[in-house]
Structure formats: structure tokens, C-alpha cells
XYZ file of C-alpha atoms in Angstrom:
660
model
C 0.000 0.000 0.000
C 1.449 3.304 -1.088
C 0.559 6.055 1.368
C 1.348 5.571 5.029
C 1.680 9.221 6.082
C -1.313 9.043 8.387
C 0.073 5.998 10.101
C 3.420 7.666 10.680
C 1.696 10.743 12.084
C -0.339 8.569 14.390
C 2.790 6.750 15.472
C 4.532 9.996 16.368
C 1.550 11.198 18.352
C 1.187 7.795 19.957
C 4.663 8.086 21.432
C 3.187 10.532 23.934
C 1.132 7.732 25.481
C 2.310 5.107 27.947
C 2.753 1.540 26.780
C 0.557 -1.020 28.488
C 1.946 -4.380 29.616
C 1.737 -7.269 27.219
C -1.129 -9.721 27.425
C -0.352 -13.415 27.359
C -0.789 -14.972 23.939
C -2.429 -18.393 23.594
C -0.305 -21.496 23.177
C -0.980 -24.585 21.033
C -0.874 -22.863 17.631
C -3.299 -24.286 15.070
C -0.849 -24.415 12.141
C 1.783 -27.160 12.095
C 5.427 -26.245 12.479
C 7.642 -26.727 9.469
C 8.922 -24.729 6.530
C 6.647 -23.801 3.666
C 8.374 -24.987 0.486
C 7.642 -24.772 -3.224
C 7.100 -27.699 -5.571
C 6.571 -26.169 -9.004
C 3.574 -23.848 -8.780
C 2.413 -25.426 -5.505
C 3.354 -24.507 -1.973
C 3.600 -27.306 0.572
C 3.825 -27.589 4.341
C 4.994 -30.873 5.818
C 4.385 -32.679 2.546
C 0.843 -31.402 2.042
C -0.549 -28.667 -0.172
C -0.489 -25.285 1.566
C -2.977 -22.698 0.322
C -3.891 -19.848 2.577
C -5.856 -16.740 3.396
C -4.591 -13.996 5.640
C -3.885 -10.344 6.073
C -1.403 -7.477 6.429
C -0.468 -5.205 9.311
C 2.247 -2.541 9.166
C 2.431 -1.324 12.775
C 3.459 -4.485 14.605
C 7.170 -3.639 14.655
C 6.741 -0.419 16.624
C 3.637 -0.877 18.753
C 3.367 -2.396 22.234
C 3.441 -6.121 22.893
C -0.176 -5.891 23.954
C -1.141 -4.494 20.546
C 0.938 -7.120 18.746
C -0.720 -9.926 20.694
C -4.151 -8.447 20.034
C -3.675 -8.460 16.254
C -2.414 -12.034 16.241
C -5.282 -13.103 18.513
C -7.797 -11.609 16.075
C -6.023 -13.219 13.123
C -5.944 -16.598 14.830
C -9.623 -16.353 15.795
C -10.390 -15.660 12.127
C -8.383 -18.767 11.120
C -5.872 -16.752 9.108
C -2.656 -18.685 8.580
C -0.351 -16.043 7.044
C 0.345 -12.401 7.878
C 2.510 -9.908 6.013
C 4.247 -7.268 8.137
C 7.208 -4.908 7.883
C 10.794 -5.961 8.651
C 12.328 -2.534 8.079
C 12.576 0.855 9.755
C 15.259 3.397 8.856
C 16.158 6.859 10.120
C 18.954 9.296 9.340
C 21.287 9.897 12.242
C 20.807 8.339 15.663
C 19.343 11.622 16.942
C 16.711 11.521 14.194
C 18.224 14.265 12.059
C 18.505 13.801 8.289
C 15.635 11.320 8.346
C 13.306 10.786 5.418
C 10.636 9.791 7.958
C 10.609 9.921 11.768
C 11.125 6.816 13.857
C 7.593 5.722 14.815
C 7.363 5.864 18.594
C 11.165 5.920 18.708
C 11.567 2.502 17.054
C 14.034 1.957 14.208
C 16.237 -0.857 12.891
C 18.923 1.103 11.020
C 20.596 4.499 11.371
C 23.681 6.325 10.084
C 26.651 6.071 12.436
C 28.759 8.717 10.692
C 30.410 6.375 8.217
C 27.860 3.760 7.199
C 24.443 2.369 8.133
C 24.440 0.718 11.550
C 21.987 -1.697 13.143
C 19.850 -1.061 16.194
C 19.629 -4.466 17.842
C 18.184 -3.243 21.133
C 14.766 -2.892 22.789
C 13.723 -0.044 20.476
C 15.161 -1.854 17.479
C 15.259 -5.386 16.164
C 14.167 -6.846 19.491
C 10.726 -5.563 18.467
C 10.839 -7.782 15.389
C 11.977 -10.679 17.600
C 8.728 -10.326 19.517
C 6.586 -10.124 16.387
C 8.094 -13.338 15.046
C 7.653 -15.109 18.375
C 4.045 -13.886 18.663
C 3.351 -15.262 15.191
C 4.926 -18.586 16.202
C 2.739 -18.828 19.294
C -0.316 -18.072 17.167
C 0.519 -20.621 14.485
C 0.749 -17.942 11.808
C 3.364 -17.821 9.051
C 4.980 -14.488 8.165
C 5.799 -12.686 4.928
C 8.502 -10.088 5.653
C 9.406 -7.296 3.188
C 12.954 -6.042 3.816
C 12.539 -2.434 2.653
C 9.903 0.010 1.421
C 9.564 1.750 -1.925
C 7.620 4.516 -0.210
C 9.146 7.007 2.199
C 7.166 5.826 5.222
C 9.512 4.289 7.782
C 12.519 5.403 5.731
C 12.782 2.770 3.059
C 14.617 3.151 -0.231
C 14.822 6.935 -0.013
C 16.732 6.768 3.278
C 19.445 4.705 1.594
C 19.622 7.338 -1.157
C 19.856 10.113 1.421
C 22.626 8.350 3.335
C 24.527 8.062 0.055
C 23.832 11.652 -1.000
C 22.223 10.379 -4.183
C 20.049 12.227 -6.669
C 17.427 9.723 -7.745
C 15.041 7.311 -6.104
C 16.231 4.511 -8.363
C 19.873 4.975 -7.312
C 18.899 2.310 -4.792
C 18.795 -0.291 -7.556
C 22.057 0.638 -9.308
C 24.517 2.363 -6.955
C 27.119 -0.240 -5.877
C 27.560 1.256 -2.406
C 23.822 1.368 -1.703
C 23.416 -2.178 -2.955
C 26.189 -3.218 -0.604
C 24.406 -1.562 2.319
C 21.194 -3.366 1.448
C 23.011 -6.701 1.211
C 24.524 -5.970 4.626
C 21.023 -5.511 6.033
C 19.917 -8.792 4.480
C 22.933 -10.513 6.033
C 22.263 -8.996 9.439
C 18.567 -9.842 9.525
C 18.787 -13.369 8.153
C 21.634 -14.275 10.517
C 20.081 -12.583 13.527
C 19.432 -14.790 16.557
C 16.002 -14.100 18.015
C 16.515 -12.966 21.620
C 13.294 -14.707 22.687
C 13.470 -18.046 20.885
C 17.224 -18.386 20.376
C 16.609 -19.312 16.723
C 18.266 -17.559 13.807
C 15.778 -15.910 11.494
C 17.072 -17.980 8.567
C 16.314 -21.145 10.560
C 12.860 -20.131 11.814
C 9.918 -21.885 10.102
C 7.573 -19.162 11.372
C 8.855 -17.051 8.492
C 7.392 -18.183 5.169
C 8.711 -15.639 2.668
C 11.319 -12.925 2.379
C 10.188 -10.104 0.092
C 12.872 -7.872 -1.408
C 10.701 -4.863 -0.690
C 7.238 -3.443 -0.436
C 6.053 -2.381 -3.893
C 9.390 -1.530 -5.573
C 9.088 0.864 -8.506
C 11.324 3.281 -10.410
C 9.494 6.139 -8.736
C 8.788 6.658 -5.065
C 6.980 9.140 -2.845
C 8.607 12.194 -4.437
C 11.461 12.674 -1.972
C 13.779 11.928 -4.885
C 12.812 11.912 -8.574
C 13.045 8.995 -10.954
C 16.018 9.072 -13.288
C 15.571 8.870 -17.050
C 17.489 5.610 -17.129
C 15.321 3.460 -14.857
C 13.602 0.663 -16.768
C 12.205 -2.783 -16.128
C 15.706 -4.135 -16.744
C 16.983 -1.979 -13.868
C 14.687 -3.491 -11.254
C 14.803 -6.997 -12.709
C 18.614 -7.042 -12.552
C 18.522 -5.770 -8.966
C 15.917 -8.369 -7.987
C 17.992 -11.114 -9.576
C 21.097 -10.074 -7.634
C 19.347 -9.647 -4.289
C 17.192 -12.769 -4.469
C 20.284 -14.834 -5.268
C 22.000 -13.200 -2.298
C 19.139 -14.214 0.001
C 19.257 -17.796 -1.251
C 23.033 -17.910 -0.755
C 22.427 -17.315 2.961
C 19.050 -18.947 3.456
C 17.917 -21.917 1.397
C 15.015 -22.762 3.693
C 12.676 -19.851 3.010
C 10.744 -18.691 -0.017
C 11.771 -15.517 -1.827
C 9.567 -13.012 -3.642
C 9.983 -9.487 -4.983
C 7.023 -7.876 -3.192
C 5.984 -5.834 -6.236
C 2.481 -4.910 -7.355
C 2.553 -7.172 -10.390
C 2.526 -4.648 -13.233
C 3.030 -6.064 -16.713
C 5.375 -4.968 -19.465
C 3.423 -5.548 -22.664
C 5.395 -2.775 -24.354
C 5.871 0.991 -24.082
C 2.916 1.609 -26.396
C 0.427 -0.345 -24.294
C -2.540 1.962 -23.573
C -2.688 1.197 -19.849
C 0.091 2.441 -17.553
C -0.154 -0.796 -15.590
C 0.915 -2.693 -18.732
C 3.360 -0.282 -20.428
C 6.568 -0.932 -18.432
C 6.583 2.659 -17.172
C 6.805 1.826 -13.462
C 9.893 -0.322 -13.975
C 8.051 -3.539 -13.144
C 7.773 -6.562 -15.426
C 6.002 -9.196 -13.374
C 6.767 -11.942 -15.885
C 10.504 -11.220 -15.958
C 10.623 -10.995 -12.170
C 8.777 -14.273 -11.701
C 11.128 -16.032 -14.129
C 14.167 -15.228 -11.973
C 15.709 -18.472 -10.718
C 15.817 -17.452 -7.038
C 12.220 -16.186 -6.987
C 9.655 -18.691 -5.722
C 6.468 -16.649 -5.617
C 4.928 -14.196 -8.072
C 3.793 -11.251 -5.986
C 1.057 -8.836 -6.925
C -1.260 -6.323 -5.263
C -4.716 -5.103 -6.224
C -6.259 -1.652 -5.714
C -8.591 -0.995 -8.668
C -10.233 2.131 -7.251
C -6.816 3.577 -6.353
C -5.277 2.878 -9.753
C -7.569 5.039 -11.823
C -11.095 4.208 -10.657
C -11.177 0.745 -12.207
C -14.006 -1.710 -11.725
C -14.231 -4.748 -9.497
C -14.424 -6.905 -12.636
C -11.110 -5.437 -13.758
C -9.745 -6.732 -10.458
C -11.052 -10.218 -11.200
C -9.368 -10.146 -14.597
C -6.107 -8.969 -12.999
C -6.207 -11.914 -10.596
C -6.900 -14.410 -13.359
C -4.111 -13.092 -15.576
C -1.514 -13.308 -12.812
C -2.431 -16.761 -11.577
C -2.478 -18.135 -15.121
C 0.951 -16.626 -15.844
C 2.450 -17.955 -12.612
C 1.243 -21.492 -13.309
C 2.670 -21.351 -16.832
C 6.021 -20.280 -15.356
C 5.924 -23.031 -12.751
C 5.870 -20.615 -9.815
C 3.492 -20.004 -6.935
C 1.425 -16.808 -6.833
C 0.382 -14.656 -3.889
C -2.019 -11.732 -3.885
C -0.018 -9.923 -1.216
C -2.367 -6.963 -0.745
C -5.852 -6.165 -1.945
C -8.302 -3.440 -1.071
C -11.601 -1.897 -2.166
C -12.565 1.375 -0.523
C -16.301 1.353 -1.101
C -17.608 -0.271 2.065
C -21.123 -0.563 0.663
C -19.918 -3.074 -1.963
C -16.757 -4.431 -0.318
C -18.305 -7.661 0.953
C -19.449 -9.058 -2.429
C -16.364 -7.678 -4.183
C -14.012 -9.457 -1.795
C -16.016 -12.654 -2.074
C -15.753 -12.539 -5.859
C -12.024 -11.783 -5.875
C -11.178 -14.521 -3.395
C -13.360 -17.002 -5.276
C -11.622 -16.071 -8.539
C -8.234 -16.433 -6.871
C -9.052 -19.891 -5.543
C -10.596 -21.046 -8.819
C -7.574 -19.962 -10.883
C -5.064 -21.808 -8.737
C -3.306 -19.113 -6.722
C -1.475 -20.106 -3.558
C -2.757 -17.499 -1.130
C -4.305 -14.072 -0.623
C -3.684 -11.429 2.053
C -6.117 -8.538 2.433
C -5.114 -5.025 3.454
C -5.456 -4.451 6.454
C -6.260 -6.055 9.827
C -5.954 -3.677 12.777
C -6.810 -4.380 16.380
C -7.232 -2.635 19.702
C -4.884 0.023 20.998
C -3.431 0.109 24.491
C -6.370 2.208 25.700
C -8.877 -0.347 24.408
C -10.085 1.661 21.407
C -9.730 0.303 17.892
C -6.689 1.378 15.886
C -8.134 3.944 13.449
C -8.979 3.124 9.864
C -6.591 5.740 8.518
C -6.515 4.710 4.861
C -10.102 3.478 4.585
C -9.256 -0.190 3.924
C -9.354 -1.671 7.440
C -11.433 -4.789 8.015
C -11.601 -5.450 11.740
C -12.168 -8.941 13.077
C -14.730 -10.033 14.034
C -17.010 -8.331 11.497
C -19.168 -9.465 8.572
C -16.461 -8.846 5.955
C -13.948 -10.643 8.163
C -16.327 -13.610 8.200
C -16.399 -13.563 4.399
C -12.583 -13.590 4.316
C -12.472 -16.407 6.875
C -14.900 -18.457 4.792
C -12.743 -17.915 1.700
C -9.630 -18.867 3.681
C -11.274 -22.147 4.666
C -12.336 -22.775 1.098
C -8.902 -22.230 -0.458
C -7.296 -24.416 2.203
C -9.714 -27.316 2.319
C -12.389 -27.005 -0.362
C -16.007 -25.922 -0.562
C -18.252 -25.996 2.466
C -21.943 -25.487 3.123
C -22.109 -22.065 4.746
C -24.849 -19.663 5.865
C -25.118 -16.280 4.148
C -23.123 -13.287 5.374
C -25.086 -10.089 5.986
C -23.000 -6.923 5.977
C -23.609 -3.661 7.792
C -25.262 -0.840 5.850
C -25.365 2.925 6.217
C -27.454 5.681 4.712
C -27.736 9.435 5.103
C -30.926 11.413 4.719
C -31.845 15.055 4.814
C -33.649 16.665 7.725
C -37.232 15.364 8.102
C -36.850 13.175 4.980
C -37.435 9.392 4.680
C -34.810 7.262 2.952
C -34.969 3.843 1.269
C -32.114 1.388 0.769
C -31.574 -2.280 -0.087
C -29.613 -3.848 2.810
C -29.287 -7.214 1.049
C -27.393 -5.641 -1.871
C -24.061 -6.311 -0.160
C -25.039 -9.586 1.501
C -23.645 -12.805 0.079
C -24.699 -16.436 -0.147
C -22.730 -19.550 -1.047
C -23.735 -21.447 -4.184
C -27.248 -20.043 -3.839
C -28.837 -16.610 -3.394
C -30.100 -14.509 -0.510
C -33.848 -14.008 -0.206
C -34.579 -10.263 0.133
C -38.119 -11.079 1.277
C -36.726 -12.845 4.351
C -35.212 -9.770 6.033
C -36.081 -9.824 9.741
C -35.811 -6.549 11.671
C -35.907 -8.160 15.115
C -33.765 -11.308 15.109
C -34.181 -11.712 18.870
C -37.916 -12.463 18.604
C -39.348 -15.770 17.306
C -41.321 -14.407 14.354
C -40.074 -12.326 11.423
C -40.620 -8.606 12.002
C -41.026 -6.249 9.032
C -41.539 -3.025 10.990
C -39.602 -1.725 13.939
C -39.712 1.591 15.763
C -36.464 2.759 17.340
C -35.198 5.986 18.846
C -35.438 8.515 16.030
C -37.991 6.881 13.754
C -39.408 3.731 12.161
C -37.893 1.114 9.839
C -40.146 -0.829 7.464
C -39.039 -3.544 5.025
C -41.028 -4.453 1.900
C -41.255 -7.910 0.322
C -38.746 -6.677 -2.279
C -36.198 -6.245 0.490
C -36.276 -2.453 0.243
C -35.965 -0.902 3.692
C -37.438 2.530 4.420
C -36.578 4.637 7.424
C -38.966 7.451 8.337
C -37.437 9.822 10.882
C -39.477 11.349 13.663
C -40.278 15.006 13.063
C -37.313 17.161 14.007
C -35.007 14.224 14.757
C -31.292 14.697 14.085
C -28.707 11.962 14.627
C -28.235 8.240 14.027
C -30.892 5.539 14.135
C -30.024 1.854 13.864
C -31.811 -1.451 13.436
C -30.425 -5.019 13.408
C -31.454 -7.540 10.781
C -30.857 -11.027 9.442
C -31.570 -12.556 6.042
C -31.984 -16.126 4.784
C -30.652 -17.771 1.658
C -32.708 -19.964 -0.669
C -31.592 -23.018 1.293
C -33.210 -21.565 4.402
C -29.971 -20.813 6.241
C -29.973 -17.670 8.397
C -27.208 -15.084 8.289
C -25.365 -13.367 11.077
C -26.919 -10.238 12.589
C -25.957 -7.056 10.729
C -26.920 -3.455 11.426
C -28.449 -0.739 9.276
C -27.537 2.750 10.477
C -29.235 5.860 9.110
C -27.957 9.344 9.850
C -30.454 12.183 9.697
C -28.701 15.423 8.838
C -29.430 18.678 10.677
C -31.647 21.379 9.296
C -29.529 22.879 6.463
C -30.266 26.331 7.794
C -28.300 25.470 10.927
C -24.736 25.592 9.546
C -22.225 26.213 12.344
C -19.336 28.494 11.367
C -16.258 27.499 13.365
C -13.826 30.035 11.897
C -14.025 32.871 9.377
C -10.900 34.885 10.353
C -12.611 38.250 10.092
C -11.101 39.418 13.393
C -7.596 37.992 12.883
C -6.048 34.560 13.245
C -8.673 33.759 15.903
C -6.229 31.727 17.985
C -5.090 29.403 15.199
C -1.478 28.223 15.391
C 0.856 25.330 14.681
C 0.480 22.389 17.064
C 2.767 22.866 20.076
C 4.549 19.518 19.656
C 5.820 20.579 16.202
C 9.225 22.254 16.506
C 9.031 23.871 13.073
C 5.480 23.450 11.873
C 5.132 26.948 10.497
C 3.247 30.207 11.021
C -0.222 31.617 10.378
C -1.394 35.095 9.396
C -4.615 36.800 8.385
C -4.925 37.456 4.658
C -7.202 39.360 2.302
C -5.934 37.476 -0.753
C -8.238 34.535 -0.133
C -11.671 34.942 1.442
C -14.845 32.930 0.860
C -16.836 34.045 3.896
C -16.376 37.743 4.437
C -13.258 39.686 3.513
C -10.469 37.742 5.242
C -9.018 34.255 5.389
C -6.051 32.532 7.035
C -2.691 31.983 5.362
C -0.733 29.020 6.680
C 2.972 29.106 5.923
C 3.914 25.506 6.674
C 7.635 24.919 7.112
C 7.916 21.254 8.047
C 4.137 21.046 7.858
C 1.791 19.227 10.167
C -1.236 20.200 12.231
C -2.604 23.735 12.555
C -5.673 24.572 14.587
C -7.451 26.158 17.488
C -8.609 25.416 21.015
C -12.272 26.372 21.333
C -13.337 28.664 24.147
C -16.239 26.276 24.807
C -16.653 22.629 23.719
C -18.257 22.189 20.293
C -20.851 19.479 19.630
C -20.314 17.833 16.232
C -22.219 14.645 17.058
C -25.264 15.627 15.001
C -23.260 16.983 12.073
C -22.557 15.033 8.909
C -19.611 16.984 7.527
C -16.929 19.474 8.423
C -15.904 21.689 5.525
C -13.299 24.336 4.852
C -12.362 26.225 1.719
C -8.723 26.098 0.731
C -6.300 27.253 -1.933
C -2.940 25.630 -2.524
C 0.078 27.471 -3.893
C 1.306 27.124 -7.488
C 4.207 24.966 -6.288
C 2.892 22.619 -3.602
C -0.206 20.578 -2.850
C -1.421 19.366 0.518
C -3.363 16.640 2.225
C -6.842 17.604 3.363
C -7.560 16.085 6.756
C -8.729 17.062 10.208
C -8.194 15.829 13.722
C -10.126 16.732 16.830
C -9.296 16.314 20.478
C -12.302 15.469 22.571
C -13.362 15.383 26.186
C -11.424 16.394 29.259
C -8.676 13.914 28.371
C -8.253 15.443 24.890
C -8.591 12.071 23.147
C -7.325 12.117 19.566
C -9.736 11.452 16.685
C -8.596 11.770 13.082
C -10.062 11.656 9.580
C -8.826 9.972 6.438
C -6.419 11.935 4.231
C -7.269 13.210 0.733
C -4.675 14.775 -1.564
C -5.247 18.244 -3.080
C -2.974 19.134 -5.992
C -0.947 22.329 -6.273
C -2.589 25.467 -7.671
C -6.061 24.294 -6.677
C -9.003 26.056 -5.048
C -11.559 23.701 -3.548
C -13.709 22.872 -0.563
C -12.354 20.127 1.658
C -15.221 17.990 2.925
C -14.603 15.662 5.848
C -17.297 13.045 6.321
C -17.956 12.987 10.052
C -20.120 9.896 9.673
C -17.614 7.484 8.168
C -14.188 9.101 7.831
C -13.357 9.669 11.500
C -11.531 7.296 13.827
C -14.032 7.902 16.649
C -17.798 7.686 16.918
C -20.436 10.367 17.329
C -20.361 10.111 21.115
C -16.819 11.487 21.205
C -17.709 14.208 18.693
C -20.233 15.621 21.154
C -17.398 17.225 23.128
C -14.778 18.662 20.761
C -12.205 20.820 22.542
C -9.552 21.314 19.827
C -9.707 21.263 16.015
C -6.651 20.588 13.821
C -6.249 20.787 10.041
C -3.317 19.040 8.354
C -1.131 21.083 5.991
C 1.855 19.780 4.025
C 4.983 21.961 3.645
C 4.203 25.050 1.581
C 1.689 27.897 1.695
C -2.032 27.166 1.911
C -4.909 29.610 2.407
C -8.082 28.504 4.196
C -11.399 30.117 5.099
C -14.966 29.393 6.185
C -14.412 26.424 8.481
C -17.898 25.101 9.185
C -19.907 22.111 10.322
C -23.009 21.030 8.434
């Protein structure tokens, strides 16, 4: 997954909190010990076919032991057998200076010692990875471990280039000194003795696959540009050299590139995913003698608003190619942002993957509980928590790929809708419900699963839900009601099997005449400033050059960038609001992320939105969905004490901050 900026920001802020003690992880892991090996296009474990379903998590290496154990407990409860997680973390100097990205919560594996990259083997270094590997072992879960990152989060490729004083992102693949540093890291990690188990990483069957990196490409996050000379041959030659190096040290584990699986049909191919332009040729990479597993990722709606069917075709093409090459294939990441259709889309993709002979799939992303008991926020919009309906769908697919078809009840997924003030709304809750080798019956929707008979009408706080024989569900709000109303339901399939209980939640928006203006900057900066924990965030000033509500706005001159905001004189209630909006204008030279965070209650709990990129030289209205894009619920939003807006380095003008 490309953008991790929100996760890094959360990690930095999280370092202010105390770490809770670790919870004991369960023993008696469900998956047999032994190395996963390849026999042609098949993977095997202890002489038997090994096909798998699982997930990804990026924060395990820097979060508390309690949080690590929680994620593995959720994964084990969902019967996942493989997890992909990061085995890298680079900073500049030991004091954090000259870093491409900050050390999340003070944890890092490599740093510059004045002459060359050095290794941090201690408690805030590779001992963290020791614990992750041991936690996976205790949970019976195999690991896929990428050894660096194409993107700038957690340092990655760009930190090597910075250490070297290079010019281009792709210097990483060609510069002899950088390649030597990367080989040194491979040597150090593979030969490391786990301080908990006493087993060298290269001898540990908990690890299934070494990946050369996470999503290598010629271009990165923009810290360094791509050179004109980077081609598919550049990355293929590098992958050949480094995969052979891994195998020269470790013959027991699988090796893969970790790329997204782009094709190289030729420079004139109409689709950028097929025209070799990213430096990736999945066929050439899979052919390499030391590569065991074709890797590919899948994000159709992030790669140019492609369809779910395009994703199915992408899966089929890769698995067919891998089988023809005699290699295994792994869908190492996949995601679909639209939660209203995610459940059937994931079911279709996983079914296509299983049918076309792939070895295993790992969805992006499983997150668990934080040390304070709250869920880790869904920063990038792809999180599927477990347990949940979509998690059940993934579990069912994991069982099916591992051991064949089963007779299963339908899976009903949660639904949401938004309606205007005093306005009924109708939706079809069964549209994202799934059945197995049959169909759901929309006419069987039951609005009160706890009672013996099927209920088609139910009155709740805020209004009344009524379901028709077609399966259409109408919510009629009480006069004047503002807020969220919810009703549980189940549905049956044509075989008479009953689904899990899912919830329909309808949000009734406030009277549109009741817009709350939070800032208009007519009297000055109105208390807005850079967040106090940012040493060089930047400055703010009133401006007349950009104003959308009156005659003045606020100019934010972001140096290092970060959070800018205000502490309200009195708490603000956003619990009945559906959106927070602000008008903004970026400079001709720099864009910014549009995102907000609020601090709520007397404890100033942090609650953050998703991030959306706004290009340079753009005037727009940033709209933050308070119903689905925030990491907290409406209860917390009833007591907002501080509002923050995120600004990337550069100059950005804002005005008319309001809640609707």
C-alpha cells in the first residue's frame, strides 16, 4: 500500500502515550510447524498442499506487545494462517536528524553512524521484530517479511539514497555502495538470533517468505525523482542479484519481490499498468531463478477508478501466468474502498483467486485494539476489523482455499445511509449480503432477530424502519429528529440458512439552515497556530488574498508542515453533524493533504479523519465526512475541545471552516 503518512503521524503522536503491559498470547498454535516450500507452482507444508488466506499489518514492529498480541489473537480467531508485516525501519542519524521519515514511537532498525548504516539491535530496534516473530509462532501464523519500502514511510529506499547523498530514487537499484548496504542488512537480519526463541531468522519456520521490498518501482513518494534511465531491466537485474544473495544465505525460506505485479506488454500499451513505465515486469521478475512466488497487489479504485471486474481479470491473468512459469502466486495486498460493496467484491475476488489456482491471498489491512482499548483507526479506509461481517467472508474464503467448498450460511453486511432533515430514505440492505452457491432471499429480512417471528416493521429511537417484500428498507425519521438511528437484521438464503446479525444505520442530517461556522478569520487569526509539539510546523497570518466568507481568510505558511488549529473557548458538539468543511487554496508549487483531527473530552482524546490529496494550484472545498471518515464515533464528537487541520509543507490559504 502506497501512502502511510497518516500511520506515521499517528505513530509519532502515539509516542506521547504510555505503553501497556503485554497480554499473554495463547499457546498450542493451530498451524503445524515446518517450513513452507515450493514444488513447481504449488506450496507445501509438511508434505501437504499449503494454500492460505490472511492479512497485512504494518504497525506491529513499533507498537506495544499488547497491541501485537491483540492483532495475532484476532487473526488466529479468524483462522488466518499467514500475515505480512514490515521488517524494516530506517532513520537518518541516531538523533533523528537527516531522516526521510521519523522513527515511529522511537523505534528503528537502522541508522547512520557517521560512516555507514548501523543496526539497532536493542529494545527499540530489532528486538521488536523478535517479539513479532515469536508472537506469530505462538499463534501458528506464518509471516511474509518485506525487507525495505519503496515509499518514504519508515525510511525505506529513499533513506538509503539520502545516506549516500544520491540524486534519484532509483539509485537504490544501481549504486554499488547502496546495494552493498542493502546486502549488509539482508545478512544482518537473516543471521540474527532471536533474543526470545534463540533461533536464527534464517532457521525459523515461522517465516514463510522474504520479500525484497514493499512495492518496488522506479518512482517513489517524491522525496527523490526517478532518473531517465530506470527501466524494467533496472529493477529486474537488482531483484535477480538480491534474491540470489538471500538464497546464498538462506535456502530454507521462499523468496519473492514484493511488487504490485505490473506487466510490461510494451511501451505503447494503452494502460500504464501494462506499459513498463513503473519499472516492473512481473513476468521477468517471476522467471528469476531465485524467486519462488509471483507477488502482486490489487487496488482498482486507487489505480484510476477501475471496476471490481477489472480486479477479477487482474487476478486471473496473474495466476495463469504464474502457473505457466511453474511458480506459486500470492495476492499480497488487496483493497476496495467502497464499504457498501466491499463484501461481495471481496467474495468474488477470493473465489476467482481460488478457482484460478493461486497459492494465497492477504487482504489489506487487519488492525486491532490500541493500548487504551479503542480500535486502531482506519486511517486509509481499507481496514477490516475482526470479528465483522467482511472478516467472516474472508475467513470463509480462507477455509475454502485451504480445504475445499463448504456449506455455509449467508453473510449479511452492515449498511449505512444518510438522509436530509425530516426526509425518509430507502435502501436495499441485502445488496451487499452474500450467499454460497445459492442466493439470498430479500423477502426474508427480519428486523428483530431476537424475537421468534419475522418482524417487518420496527420503531427505534429517532424513527421507524419498514421492510417491503422486495427487500427495500425505508426509514422514516421522527419530526425534528437529528442523529443516528439503527436497526439489526438477518436474512436467509434460498436453502433456508440464516445469516449473522448485521446493522443498518441511518444518519439524519441537521436542518440545512443550521450551519455552524467554526472560523471565518474576520477578526484575525482567531487563535489558530501550529500544534505545540511541532518544533518547526510553520506560522499563520490573516490574509485578504483569499476569502470565501467575508473579507479575510487565514494563510498558513507551513515549514515542516503538520497540524494547525485552534482550542475552542467552549466545547463544540459535532455529534449531530454530517460533515466538516473548509475552503482552501494551494500554492502554485505545492499541494497538501486535506484532513482534520479533533481532540475530545477532558482527556483530549485524539480522533482523526482519512487523508485526501489536493494538488498544487487548486481552489476547492475540503469535505470531511464525520459519519464514516473519523476514527471515533459520534459520542466522542459531542465534546470537541480542539480542532486541527493538516497542511503539508508550503503555503495554503483557508477560510470558512464550518460544520453542516
